[in-house]
mmCIF file of C-alpha atoms and ligand atoms in Angstrom:
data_model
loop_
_atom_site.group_PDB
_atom_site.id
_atom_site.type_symbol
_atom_site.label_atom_id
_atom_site.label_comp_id
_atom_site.label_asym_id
_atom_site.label_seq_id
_atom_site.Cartn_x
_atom_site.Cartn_y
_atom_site.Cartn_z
ATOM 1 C CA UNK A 3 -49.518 43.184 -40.569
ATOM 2 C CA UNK A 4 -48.669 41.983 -37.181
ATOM 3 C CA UNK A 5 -45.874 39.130 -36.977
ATOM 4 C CA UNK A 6 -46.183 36.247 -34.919
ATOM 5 C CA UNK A 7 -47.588 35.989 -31.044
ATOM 6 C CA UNK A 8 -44.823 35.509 -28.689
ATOM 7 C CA UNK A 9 -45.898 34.224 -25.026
ATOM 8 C CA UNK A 10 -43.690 35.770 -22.620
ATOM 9 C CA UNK A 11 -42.373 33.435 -20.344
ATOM 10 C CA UNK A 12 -40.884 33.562 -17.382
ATOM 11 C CA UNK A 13 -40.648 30.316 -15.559
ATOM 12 C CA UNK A 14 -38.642 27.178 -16.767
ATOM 13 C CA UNK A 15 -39.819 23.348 -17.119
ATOM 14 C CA UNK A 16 -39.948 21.648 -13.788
ATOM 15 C CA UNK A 17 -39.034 17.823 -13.634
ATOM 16 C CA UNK A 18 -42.002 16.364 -11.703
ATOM 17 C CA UNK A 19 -41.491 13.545 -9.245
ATOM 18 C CA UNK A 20 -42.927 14.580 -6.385
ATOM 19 C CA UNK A 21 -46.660 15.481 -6.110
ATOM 20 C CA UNK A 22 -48.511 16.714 -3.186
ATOM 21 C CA UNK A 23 -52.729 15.813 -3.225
ATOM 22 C CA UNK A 24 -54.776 17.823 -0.868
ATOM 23 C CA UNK A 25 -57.794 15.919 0.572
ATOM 24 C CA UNK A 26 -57.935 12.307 0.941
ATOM 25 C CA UNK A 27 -61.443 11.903 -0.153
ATOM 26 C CA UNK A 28 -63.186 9.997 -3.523
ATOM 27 C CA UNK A 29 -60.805 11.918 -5.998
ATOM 28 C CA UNK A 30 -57.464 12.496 -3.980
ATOM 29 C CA UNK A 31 -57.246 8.867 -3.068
ATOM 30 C CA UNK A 32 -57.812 8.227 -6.683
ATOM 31 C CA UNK A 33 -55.262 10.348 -8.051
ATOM 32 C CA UNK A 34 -52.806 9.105 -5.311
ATOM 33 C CA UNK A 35 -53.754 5.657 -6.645
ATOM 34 C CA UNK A 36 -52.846 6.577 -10.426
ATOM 35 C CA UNK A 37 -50.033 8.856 -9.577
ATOM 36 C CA UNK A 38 -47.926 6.209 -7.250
ATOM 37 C CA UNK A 39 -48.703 3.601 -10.038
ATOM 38 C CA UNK A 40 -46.923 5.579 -12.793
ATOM 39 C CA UNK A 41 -43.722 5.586 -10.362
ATOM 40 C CA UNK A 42 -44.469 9.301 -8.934
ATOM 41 C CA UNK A 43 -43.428 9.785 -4.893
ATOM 42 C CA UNK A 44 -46.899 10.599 -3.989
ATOM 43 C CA UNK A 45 -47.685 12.695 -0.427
ATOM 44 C CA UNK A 46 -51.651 13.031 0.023
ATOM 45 C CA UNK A 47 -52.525 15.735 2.930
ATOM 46 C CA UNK A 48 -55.810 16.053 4.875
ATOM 47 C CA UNK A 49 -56.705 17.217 7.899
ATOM 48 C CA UNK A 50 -58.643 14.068 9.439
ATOM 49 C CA UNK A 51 -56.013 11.303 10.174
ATOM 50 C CA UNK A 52 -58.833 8.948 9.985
ATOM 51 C CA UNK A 53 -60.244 10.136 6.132
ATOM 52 C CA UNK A 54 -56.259 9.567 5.426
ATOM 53 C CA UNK A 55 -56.212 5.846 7.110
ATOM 54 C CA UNK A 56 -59.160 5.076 4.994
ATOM 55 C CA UNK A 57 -58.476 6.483 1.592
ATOM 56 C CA UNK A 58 -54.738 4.577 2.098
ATOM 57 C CA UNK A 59 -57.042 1.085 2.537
ATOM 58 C CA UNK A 60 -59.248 1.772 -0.201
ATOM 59 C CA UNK A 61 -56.295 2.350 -2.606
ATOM 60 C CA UNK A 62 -55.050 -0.860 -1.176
ATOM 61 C CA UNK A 63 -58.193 -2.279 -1.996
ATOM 62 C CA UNK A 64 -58.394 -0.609 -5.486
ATOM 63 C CA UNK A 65 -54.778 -2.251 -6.428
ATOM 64 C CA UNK A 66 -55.423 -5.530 -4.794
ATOM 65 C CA UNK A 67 -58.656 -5.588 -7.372
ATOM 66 C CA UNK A 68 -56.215 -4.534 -10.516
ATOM 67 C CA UNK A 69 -53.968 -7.465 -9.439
ATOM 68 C CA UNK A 70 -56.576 -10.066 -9.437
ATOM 69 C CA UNK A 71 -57.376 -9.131 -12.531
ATOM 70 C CA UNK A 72 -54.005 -9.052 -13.512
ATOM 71 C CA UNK A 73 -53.902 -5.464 -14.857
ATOM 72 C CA UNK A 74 -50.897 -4.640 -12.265
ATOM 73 C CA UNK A 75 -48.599 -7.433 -10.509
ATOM 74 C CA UNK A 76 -48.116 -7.979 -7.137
ATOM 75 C CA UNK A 77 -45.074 -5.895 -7.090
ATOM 76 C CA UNK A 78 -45.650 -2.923 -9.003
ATOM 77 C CA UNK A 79 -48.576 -2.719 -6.211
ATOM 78 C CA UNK A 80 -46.163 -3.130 -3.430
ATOM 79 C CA UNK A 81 -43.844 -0.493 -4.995
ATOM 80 C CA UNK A 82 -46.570 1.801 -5.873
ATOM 81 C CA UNK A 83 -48.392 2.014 -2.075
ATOM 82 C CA UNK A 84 -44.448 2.012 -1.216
ATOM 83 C CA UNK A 85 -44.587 5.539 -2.766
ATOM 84 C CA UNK A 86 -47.263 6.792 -0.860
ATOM 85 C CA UNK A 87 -47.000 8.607 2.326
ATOM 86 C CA UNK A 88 -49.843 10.922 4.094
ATOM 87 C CA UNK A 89 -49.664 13.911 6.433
ATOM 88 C CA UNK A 90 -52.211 16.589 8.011
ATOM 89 C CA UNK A 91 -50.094 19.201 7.418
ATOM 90 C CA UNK A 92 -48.445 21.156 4.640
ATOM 91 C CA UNK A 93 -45.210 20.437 5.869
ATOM 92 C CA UNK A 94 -44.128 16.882 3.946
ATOM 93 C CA UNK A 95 -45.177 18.797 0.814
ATOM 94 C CA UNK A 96 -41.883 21.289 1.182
ATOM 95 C CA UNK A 97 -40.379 19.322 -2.140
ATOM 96 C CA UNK A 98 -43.078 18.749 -3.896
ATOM 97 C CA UNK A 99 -42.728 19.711 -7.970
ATOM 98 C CA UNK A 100 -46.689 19.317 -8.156
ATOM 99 C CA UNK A 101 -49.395 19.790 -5.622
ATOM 100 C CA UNK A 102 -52.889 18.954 -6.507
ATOM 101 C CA UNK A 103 -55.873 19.976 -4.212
ATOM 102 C CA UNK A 104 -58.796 17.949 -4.558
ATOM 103 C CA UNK A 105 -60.460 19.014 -1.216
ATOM 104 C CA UNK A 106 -64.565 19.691 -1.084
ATOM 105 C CA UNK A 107 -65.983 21.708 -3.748
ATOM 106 C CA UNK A 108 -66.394 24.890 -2.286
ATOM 107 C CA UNK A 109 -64.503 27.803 -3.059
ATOM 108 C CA UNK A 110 -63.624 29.054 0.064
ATOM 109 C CA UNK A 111 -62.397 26.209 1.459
ATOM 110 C CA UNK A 112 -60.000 26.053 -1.636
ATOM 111 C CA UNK A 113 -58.975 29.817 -0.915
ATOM 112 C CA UNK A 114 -58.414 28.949 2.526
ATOM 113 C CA UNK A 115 -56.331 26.096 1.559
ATOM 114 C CA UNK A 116 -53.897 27.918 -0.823
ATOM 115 C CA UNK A 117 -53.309 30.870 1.387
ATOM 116 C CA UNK A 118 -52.199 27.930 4.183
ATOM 117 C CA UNK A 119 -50.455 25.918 1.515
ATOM 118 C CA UNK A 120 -48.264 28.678 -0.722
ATOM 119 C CA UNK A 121 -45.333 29.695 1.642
ATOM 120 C CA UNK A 122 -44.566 25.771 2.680
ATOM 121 C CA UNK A 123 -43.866 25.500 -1.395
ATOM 122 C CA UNK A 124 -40.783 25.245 -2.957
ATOM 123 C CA UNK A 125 -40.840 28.653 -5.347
ATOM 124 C CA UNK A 126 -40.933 26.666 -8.187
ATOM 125 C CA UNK A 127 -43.871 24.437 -7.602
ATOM 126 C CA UNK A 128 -46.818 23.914 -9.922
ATOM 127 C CA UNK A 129 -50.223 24.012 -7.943
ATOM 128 C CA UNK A 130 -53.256 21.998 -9.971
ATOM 129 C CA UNK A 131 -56.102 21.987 -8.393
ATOM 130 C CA UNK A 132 -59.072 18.984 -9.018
ATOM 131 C CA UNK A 133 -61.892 21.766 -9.145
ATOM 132 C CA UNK A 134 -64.632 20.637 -11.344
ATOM 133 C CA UNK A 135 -66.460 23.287 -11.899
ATOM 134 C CA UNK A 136 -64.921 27.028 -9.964
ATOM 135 C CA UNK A 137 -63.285 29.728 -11.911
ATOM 136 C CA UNK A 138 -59.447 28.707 -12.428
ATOM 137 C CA UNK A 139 -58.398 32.647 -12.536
ATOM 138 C CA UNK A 140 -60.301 33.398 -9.602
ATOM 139 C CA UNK A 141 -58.844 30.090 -7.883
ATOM 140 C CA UNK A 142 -55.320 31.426 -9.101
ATOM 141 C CA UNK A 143 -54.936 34.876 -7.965
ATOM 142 C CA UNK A 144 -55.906 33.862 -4.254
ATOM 143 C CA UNK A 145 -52.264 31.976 -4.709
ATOM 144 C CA UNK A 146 -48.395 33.834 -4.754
ATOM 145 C CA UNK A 147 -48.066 32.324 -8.657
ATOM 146 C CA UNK A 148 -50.863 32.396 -10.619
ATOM 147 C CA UNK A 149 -48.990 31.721 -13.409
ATOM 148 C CA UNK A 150 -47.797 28.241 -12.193
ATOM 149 C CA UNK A 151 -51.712 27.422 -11.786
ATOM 150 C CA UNK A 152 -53.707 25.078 -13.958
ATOM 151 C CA UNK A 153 -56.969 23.036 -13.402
ATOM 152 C CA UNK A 154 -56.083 19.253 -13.586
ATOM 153 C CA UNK A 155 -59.598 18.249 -13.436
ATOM 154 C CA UNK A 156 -59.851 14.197 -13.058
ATOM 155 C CA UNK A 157 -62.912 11.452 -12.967
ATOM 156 C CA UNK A 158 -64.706 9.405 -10.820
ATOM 157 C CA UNK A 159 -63.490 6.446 -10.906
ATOM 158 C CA UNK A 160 -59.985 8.224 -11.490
ATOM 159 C CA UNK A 161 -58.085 5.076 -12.044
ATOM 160 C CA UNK A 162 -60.756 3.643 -14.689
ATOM 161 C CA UNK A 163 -61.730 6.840 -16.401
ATOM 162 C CA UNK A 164 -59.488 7.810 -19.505
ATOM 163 C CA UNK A 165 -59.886 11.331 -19.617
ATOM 164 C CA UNK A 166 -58.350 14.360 -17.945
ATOM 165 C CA UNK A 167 -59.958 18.129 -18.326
ATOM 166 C CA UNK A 168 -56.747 20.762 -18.344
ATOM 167 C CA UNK A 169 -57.676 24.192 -17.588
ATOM 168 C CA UNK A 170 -56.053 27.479 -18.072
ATOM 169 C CA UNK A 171 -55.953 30.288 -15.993
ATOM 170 C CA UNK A 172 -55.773 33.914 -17.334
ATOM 171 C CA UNK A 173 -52.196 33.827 -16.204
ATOM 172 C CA UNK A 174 -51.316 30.421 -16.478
ATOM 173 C CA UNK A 175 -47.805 30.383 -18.807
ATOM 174 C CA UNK A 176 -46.833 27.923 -20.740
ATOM 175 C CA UNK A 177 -44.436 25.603 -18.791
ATOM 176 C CA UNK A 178 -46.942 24.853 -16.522
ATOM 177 C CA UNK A 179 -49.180 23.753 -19.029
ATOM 178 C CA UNK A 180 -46.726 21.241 -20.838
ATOM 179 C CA UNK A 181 -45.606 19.982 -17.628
ATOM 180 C CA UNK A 182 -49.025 19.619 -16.264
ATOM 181 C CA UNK A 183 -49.890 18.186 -19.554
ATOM 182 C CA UNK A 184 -47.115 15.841 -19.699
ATOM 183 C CA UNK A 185 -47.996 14.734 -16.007
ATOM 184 C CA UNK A 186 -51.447 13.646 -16.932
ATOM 185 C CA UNK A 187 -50.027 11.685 -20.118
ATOM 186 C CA UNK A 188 -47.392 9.669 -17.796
ATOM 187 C CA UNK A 189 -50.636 8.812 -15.359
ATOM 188 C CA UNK A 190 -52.440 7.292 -18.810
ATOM 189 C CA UNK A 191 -54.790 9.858 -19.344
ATOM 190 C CA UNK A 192 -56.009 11.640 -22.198
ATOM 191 C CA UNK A 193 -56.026 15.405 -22.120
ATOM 192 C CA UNK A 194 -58.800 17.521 -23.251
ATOM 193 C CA UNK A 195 -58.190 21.384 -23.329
ATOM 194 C CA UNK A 196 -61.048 23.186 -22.002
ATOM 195 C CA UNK A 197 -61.883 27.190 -21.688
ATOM 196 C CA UNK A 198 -61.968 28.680 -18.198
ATOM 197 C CA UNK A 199 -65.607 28.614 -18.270
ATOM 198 C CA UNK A 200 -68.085 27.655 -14.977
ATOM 199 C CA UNK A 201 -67.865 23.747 -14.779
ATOM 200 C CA UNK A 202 -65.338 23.483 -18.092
ATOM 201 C CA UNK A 203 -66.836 20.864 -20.578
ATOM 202 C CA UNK A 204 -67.921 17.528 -19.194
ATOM 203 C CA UNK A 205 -69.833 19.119 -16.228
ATOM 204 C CA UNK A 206 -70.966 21.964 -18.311
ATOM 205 C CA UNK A 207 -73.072 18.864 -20.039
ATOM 206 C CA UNK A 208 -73.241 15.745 -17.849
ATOM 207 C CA UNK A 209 -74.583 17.634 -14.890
ATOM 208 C CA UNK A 210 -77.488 19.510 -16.706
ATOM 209 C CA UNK A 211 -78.607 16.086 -17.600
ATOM 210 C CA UNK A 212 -78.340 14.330 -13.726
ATOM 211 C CA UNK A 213 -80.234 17.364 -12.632
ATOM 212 C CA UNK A 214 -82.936 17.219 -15.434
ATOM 213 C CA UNK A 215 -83.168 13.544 -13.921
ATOM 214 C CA UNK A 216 -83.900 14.440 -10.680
ATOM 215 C CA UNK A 217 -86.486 17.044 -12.302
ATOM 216 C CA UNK A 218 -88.087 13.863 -13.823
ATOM 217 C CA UNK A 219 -88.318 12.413 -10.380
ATOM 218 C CA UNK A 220 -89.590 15.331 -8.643
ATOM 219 C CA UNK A 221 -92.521 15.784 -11.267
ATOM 220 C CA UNK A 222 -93.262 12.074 -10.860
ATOM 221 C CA UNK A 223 -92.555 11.115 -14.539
ATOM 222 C CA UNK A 224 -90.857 8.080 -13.213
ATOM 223 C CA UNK A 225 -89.486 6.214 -10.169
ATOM 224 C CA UNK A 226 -85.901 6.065 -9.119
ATOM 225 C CA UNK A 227 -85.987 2.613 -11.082
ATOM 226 C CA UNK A 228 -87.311 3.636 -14.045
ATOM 227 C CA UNK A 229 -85.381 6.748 -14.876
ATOM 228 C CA UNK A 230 -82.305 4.916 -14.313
ATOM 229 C CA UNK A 231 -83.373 1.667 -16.433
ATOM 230 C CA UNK A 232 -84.481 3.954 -19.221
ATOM 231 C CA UNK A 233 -80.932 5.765 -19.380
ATOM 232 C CA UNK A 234 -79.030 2.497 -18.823
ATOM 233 C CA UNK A 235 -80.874 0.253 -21.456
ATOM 234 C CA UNK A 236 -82.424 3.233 -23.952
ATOM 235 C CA UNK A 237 -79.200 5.371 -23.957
ATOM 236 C CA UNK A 238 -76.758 2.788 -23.280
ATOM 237 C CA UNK A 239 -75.503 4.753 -19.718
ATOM 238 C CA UNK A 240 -73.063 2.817 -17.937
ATOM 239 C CA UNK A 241 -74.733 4.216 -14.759
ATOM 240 C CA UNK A 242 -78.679 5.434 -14.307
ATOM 241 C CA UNK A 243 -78.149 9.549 -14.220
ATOM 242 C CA UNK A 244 -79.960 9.309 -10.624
ATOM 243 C CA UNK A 245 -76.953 6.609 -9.392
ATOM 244 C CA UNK A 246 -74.667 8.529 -10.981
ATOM 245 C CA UNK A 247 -75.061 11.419 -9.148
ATOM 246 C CA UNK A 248 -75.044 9.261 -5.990
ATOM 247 C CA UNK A 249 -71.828 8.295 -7.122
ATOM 248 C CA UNK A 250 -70.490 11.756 -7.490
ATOM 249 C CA UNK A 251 -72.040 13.051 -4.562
ATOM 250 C CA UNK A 252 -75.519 14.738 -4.346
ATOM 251 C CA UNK A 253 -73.238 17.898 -2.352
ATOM 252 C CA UNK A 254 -71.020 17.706 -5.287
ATOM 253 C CA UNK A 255 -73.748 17.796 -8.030
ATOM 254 C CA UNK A 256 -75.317 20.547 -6.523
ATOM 255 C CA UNK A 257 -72.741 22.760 -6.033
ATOM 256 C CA UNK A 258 -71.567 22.078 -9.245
ATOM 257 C CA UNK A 259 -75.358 23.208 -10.590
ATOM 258 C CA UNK A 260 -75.125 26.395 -8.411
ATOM 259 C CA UNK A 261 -71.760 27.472 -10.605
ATOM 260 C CA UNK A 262 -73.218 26.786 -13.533
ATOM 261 C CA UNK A 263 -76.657 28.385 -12.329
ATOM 262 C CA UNK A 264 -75.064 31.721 -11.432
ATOM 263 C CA UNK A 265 -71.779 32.235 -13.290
ATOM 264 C CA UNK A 266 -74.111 31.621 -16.626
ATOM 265 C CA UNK A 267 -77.104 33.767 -15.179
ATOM 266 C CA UNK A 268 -79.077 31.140 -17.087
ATOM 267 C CA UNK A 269 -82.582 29.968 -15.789
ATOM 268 C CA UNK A 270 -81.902 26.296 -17.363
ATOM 269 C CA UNK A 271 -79.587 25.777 -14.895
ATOM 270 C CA UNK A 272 -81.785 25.789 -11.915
ATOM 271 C CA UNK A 273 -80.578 23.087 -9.395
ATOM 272 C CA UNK A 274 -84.004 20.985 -8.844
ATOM 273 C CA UNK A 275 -85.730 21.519 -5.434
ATOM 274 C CA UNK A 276 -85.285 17.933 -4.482
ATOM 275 C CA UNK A 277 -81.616 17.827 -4.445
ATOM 276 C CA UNK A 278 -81.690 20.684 -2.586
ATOM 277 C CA UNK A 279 -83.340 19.025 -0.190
ATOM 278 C CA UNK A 280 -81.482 15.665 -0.167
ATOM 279 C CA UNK A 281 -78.689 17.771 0.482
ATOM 280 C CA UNK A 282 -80.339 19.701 3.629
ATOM 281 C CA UNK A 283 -81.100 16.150 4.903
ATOM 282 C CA UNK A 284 -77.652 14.805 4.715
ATOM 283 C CA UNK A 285 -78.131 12.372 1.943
ATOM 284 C CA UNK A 286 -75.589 12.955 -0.211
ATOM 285 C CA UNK A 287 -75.687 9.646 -2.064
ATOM 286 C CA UNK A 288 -72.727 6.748 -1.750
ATOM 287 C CA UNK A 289 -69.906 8.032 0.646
ATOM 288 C CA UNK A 290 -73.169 8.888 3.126
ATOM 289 C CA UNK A 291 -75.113 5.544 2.909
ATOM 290 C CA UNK A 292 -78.241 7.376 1.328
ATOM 291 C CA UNK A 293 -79.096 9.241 -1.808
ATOM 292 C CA UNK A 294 -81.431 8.098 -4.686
ATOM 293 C CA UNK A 295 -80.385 4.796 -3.594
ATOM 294 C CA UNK A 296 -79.906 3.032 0.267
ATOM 295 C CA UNK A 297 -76.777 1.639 0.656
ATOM 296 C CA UNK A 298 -77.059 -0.114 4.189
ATOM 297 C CA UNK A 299 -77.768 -3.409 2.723
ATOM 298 C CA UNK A 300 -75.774 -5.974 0.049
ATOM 299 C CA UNK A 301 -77.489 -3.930 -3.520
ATOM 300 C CA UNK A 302 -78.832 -0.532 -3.319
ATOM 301 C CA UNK A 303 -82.354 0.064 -3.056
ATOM 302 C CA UNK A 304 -83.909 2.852 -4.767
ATOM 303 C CA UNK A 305 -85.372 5.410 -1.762
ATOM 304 C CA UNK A 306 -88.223 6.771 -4.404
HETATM 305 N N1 LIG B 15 -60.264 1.545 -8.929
HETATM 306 C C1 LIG B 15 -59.737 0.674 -9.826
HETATM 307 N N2 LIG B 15 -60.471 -0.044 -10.690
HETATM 308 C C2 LIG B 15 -61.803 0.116 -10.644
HETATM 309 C C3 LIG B 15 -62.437 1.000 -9.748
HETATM 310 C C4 LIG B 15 -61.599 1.735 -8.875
HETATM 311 N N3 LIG B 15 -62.100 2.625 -8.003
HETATM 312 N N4 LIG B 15 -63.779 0.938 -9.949
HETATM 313 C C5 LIG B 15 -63.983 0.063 -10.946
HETATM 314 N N5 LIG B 15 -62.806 -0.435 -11.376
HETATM 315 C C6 LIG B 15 -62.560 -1.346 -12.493
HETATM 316 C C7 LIG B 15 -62.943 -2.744 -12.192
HETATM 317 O O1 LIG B 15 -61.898 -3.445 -11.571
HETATM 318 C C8 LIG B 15 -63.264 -3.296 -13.572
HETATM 319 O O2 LIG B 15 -62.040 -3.650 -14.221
HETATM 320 P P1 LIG B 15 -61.987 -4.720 -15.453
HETATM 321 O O3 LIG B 15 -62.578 -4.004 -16.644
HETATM 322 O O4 LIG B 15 -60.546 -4.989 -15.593
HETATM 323 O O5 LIG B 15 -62.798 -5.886 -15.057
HETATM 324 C C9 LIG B 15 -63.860 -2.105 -14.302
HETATM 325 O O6 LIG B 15 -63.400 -0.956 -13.578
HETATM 326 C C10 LIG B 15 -65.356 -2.154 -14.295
HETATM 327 O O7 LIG B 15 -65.794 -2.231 -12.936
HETATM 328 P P2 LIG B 15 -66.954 -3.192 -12.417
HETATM 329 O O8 LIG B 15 -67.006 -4.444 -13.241
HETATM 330 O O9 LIG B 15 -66.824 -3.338 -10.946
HETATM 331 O O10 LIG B 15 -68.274 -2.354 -12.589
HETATM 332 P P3 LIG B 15 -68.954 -1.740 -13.849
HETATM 333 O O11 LIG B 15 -68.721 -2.530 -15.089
HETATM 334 O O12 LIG B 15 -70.329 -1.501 -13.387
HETATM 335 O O13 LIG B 15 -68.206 -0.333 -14.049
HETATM 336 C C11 LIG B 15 -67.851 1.958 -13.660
HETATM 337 C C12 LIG B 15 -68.079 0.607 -13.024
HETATM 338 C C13 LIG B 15 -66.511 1.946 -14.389
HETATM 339 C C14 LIG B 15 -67.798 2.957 -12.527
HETATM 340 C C15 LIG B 15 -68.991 2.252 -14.702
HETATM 341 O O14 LIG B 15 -70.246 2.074 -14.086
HETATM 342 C C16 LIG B 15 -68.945 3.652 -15.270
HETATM 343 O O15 LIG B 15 -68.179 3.926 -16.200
HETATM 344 N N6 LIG B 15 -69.790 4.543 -14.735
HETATM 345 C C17 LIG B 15 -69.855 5.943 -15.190
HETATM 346 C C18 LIG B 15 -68.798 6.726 -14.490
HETATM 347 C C19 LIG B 15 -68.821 8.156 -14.880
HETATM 348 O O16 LIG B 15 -69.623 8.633 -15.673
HETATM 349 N N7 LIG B 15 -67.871 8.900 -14.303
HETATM 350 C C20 LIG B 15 -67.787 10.320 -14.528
HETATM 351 C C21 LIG B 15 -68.479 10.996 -13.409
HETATM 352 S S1 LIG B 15 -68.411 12.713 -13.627
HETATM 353 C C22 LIG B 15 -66.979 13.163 -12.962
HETATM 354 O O17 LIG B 15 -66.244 12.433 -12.367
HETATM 355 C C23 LIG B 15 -66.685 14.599 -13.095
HETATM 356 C C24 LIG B 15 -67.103 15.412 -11.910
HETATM 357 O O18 LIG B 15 -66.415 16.399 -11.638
HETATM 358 C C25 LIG B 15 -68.343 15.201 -11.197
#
């Protein structure tokens, strides 16, 4: 009989204060937002100086909401945007314990960033990356540590939504998992362990059902209105599938589908036609002003 599995190990457990976030969009200003709250120095990075300006005011925003409300005070606002600085290079991120990229979905843009990001890192750093749906051992071994390289995979709304998805690489060792772990527990979230497979678990199942949605659009079962009534009031959705995935992002959703489509060579995944084409045209739901929904005016308006 065999005795007991030992894990070689080879790194020690890093004290995380500082964390780097890559890409100032939906999810990176959200996980600035949580991460400056729960006291960490916080140093988001993007390349447009104007996507950095905004996601900095919608924070602001964000806080100034939790305040009113009385969730947060006044100064534990203050302090927290106090902790946040922003940059659009690598450079500030030279002490960082923790960087977490949460640029576009799209894998080479993520390879691109590592290979631009690794030698400004401290040797020790842990590198998380926000992917929701790419392979975390193929994400890993374009970096010089794969085994300091974990999926950290957040929610929209991050600083409403309880849960976190943590992801293990082939090579990802231990201490980066506990202190990744423990990172996500000091931000209030609740870990779920997931199996490096395309789109993890709660894209693996929320996004088949947004695009079977958009299937029940395309074949004229129902308007934009009725789909998402039916979900909302017959399923108890918080959200309509078909505003949902203008929420997420209709780029997002599909590119999500096309993981799922072709790392599960699985027919059932099939990204419908017509978000392919909402795509094509541009609308890609919320952040561009049109999806299922138009934005331009005071309530959405359904486009179908
Ligand atoms: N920052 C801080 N607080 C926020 C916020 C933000 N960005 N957005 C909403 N809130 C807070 C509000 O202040 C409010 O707080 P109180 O409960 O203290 O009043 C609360 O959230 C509810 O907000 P609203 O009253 O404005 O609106 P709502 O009741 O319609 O809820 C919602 C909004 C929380 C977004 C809700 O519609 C919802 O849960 N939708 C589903 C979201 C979802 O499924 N997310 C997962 C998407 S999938 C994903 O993210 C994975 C991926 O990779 C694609």
């Amino acid at each position: 009989m065999n005795g007991p599995v030992t894990i070689k190990n080879d790194s020690t457990m890093v004290d995380i204060k500082e964390i780097g976030i890559i890409g100032a969009g939906q999810m990176g200003s959200g996980i600035a937002h949580v991460a400056s709250l729960a006291g960490y120095t916080v140093k988001m990075i993007d390349i447009d100086q104007g996507q950095l300006t905004k996601a900095v005011a919608t924070i602001q925003r964000n806080m100034d909401r939790q305040v009113n409300r009385e969730k947060i005070s006044a100064g534990d606002r203050d302090a927290a945007m106090g902790r946040i600085t922003t940059g659009t290079d690598y450079g500030p991120l030279s002490n960082a314990d923790l960087v977490i990229e949460a640029a576009t979905e799209n894998e080479e843009t993520k390879r691109k960033i590592f290979q631009a990001l690794c030698p400004t890192l401290r040797p020790d750093a842990l590198i998380a990356t926000n992917t929701s749906s790419i392979s975390i051992t193929r994400l890993a071994s374009t970096t010089d540590r794969p085994h300091k390289f974990i999926g950290l995979h957040f929610m929209n709304p991050v600083p409403v939504m309880d849960l976190v998805e943590l992801i293990r690489g082939i090579a990802t060792d231990v201490p980066t998992f506990e202190a990744v772990k423990a990172v996500a527990v000091a931000l209030g979230k609740t870990p779920a362990v997931s199996e490096d497979f395309p789109a993890f678990i709660v894209n693996r199942i929320l996004l088949p059902m947004v695009n079977e949605a958009i299937y029940t659009l395309y074949e004229g079962v129902g308007s934009v209105e009725a789909i998402d009534t039916s979900m909302k009031l017959g399923a108890r959705h918080p959200m309509g599938p078909l505003e949902l995935a203008d929420f997420i992002g209709l780029d997002t959703c599909l590119a999500i589908m096309q993981v799922l489509y072709e790392g599960l060579a699985d027919s059932k995944y099939r990204p419908c036609p017509l978000l392919v084409k909402y795509v094509e045209a541009g609308w890609l739901g919320k952040k561009s002003g049109r999806g299922f929904y138009d934005y331009s005016g005071e309530t959405p308006v359904p486009t179908r």
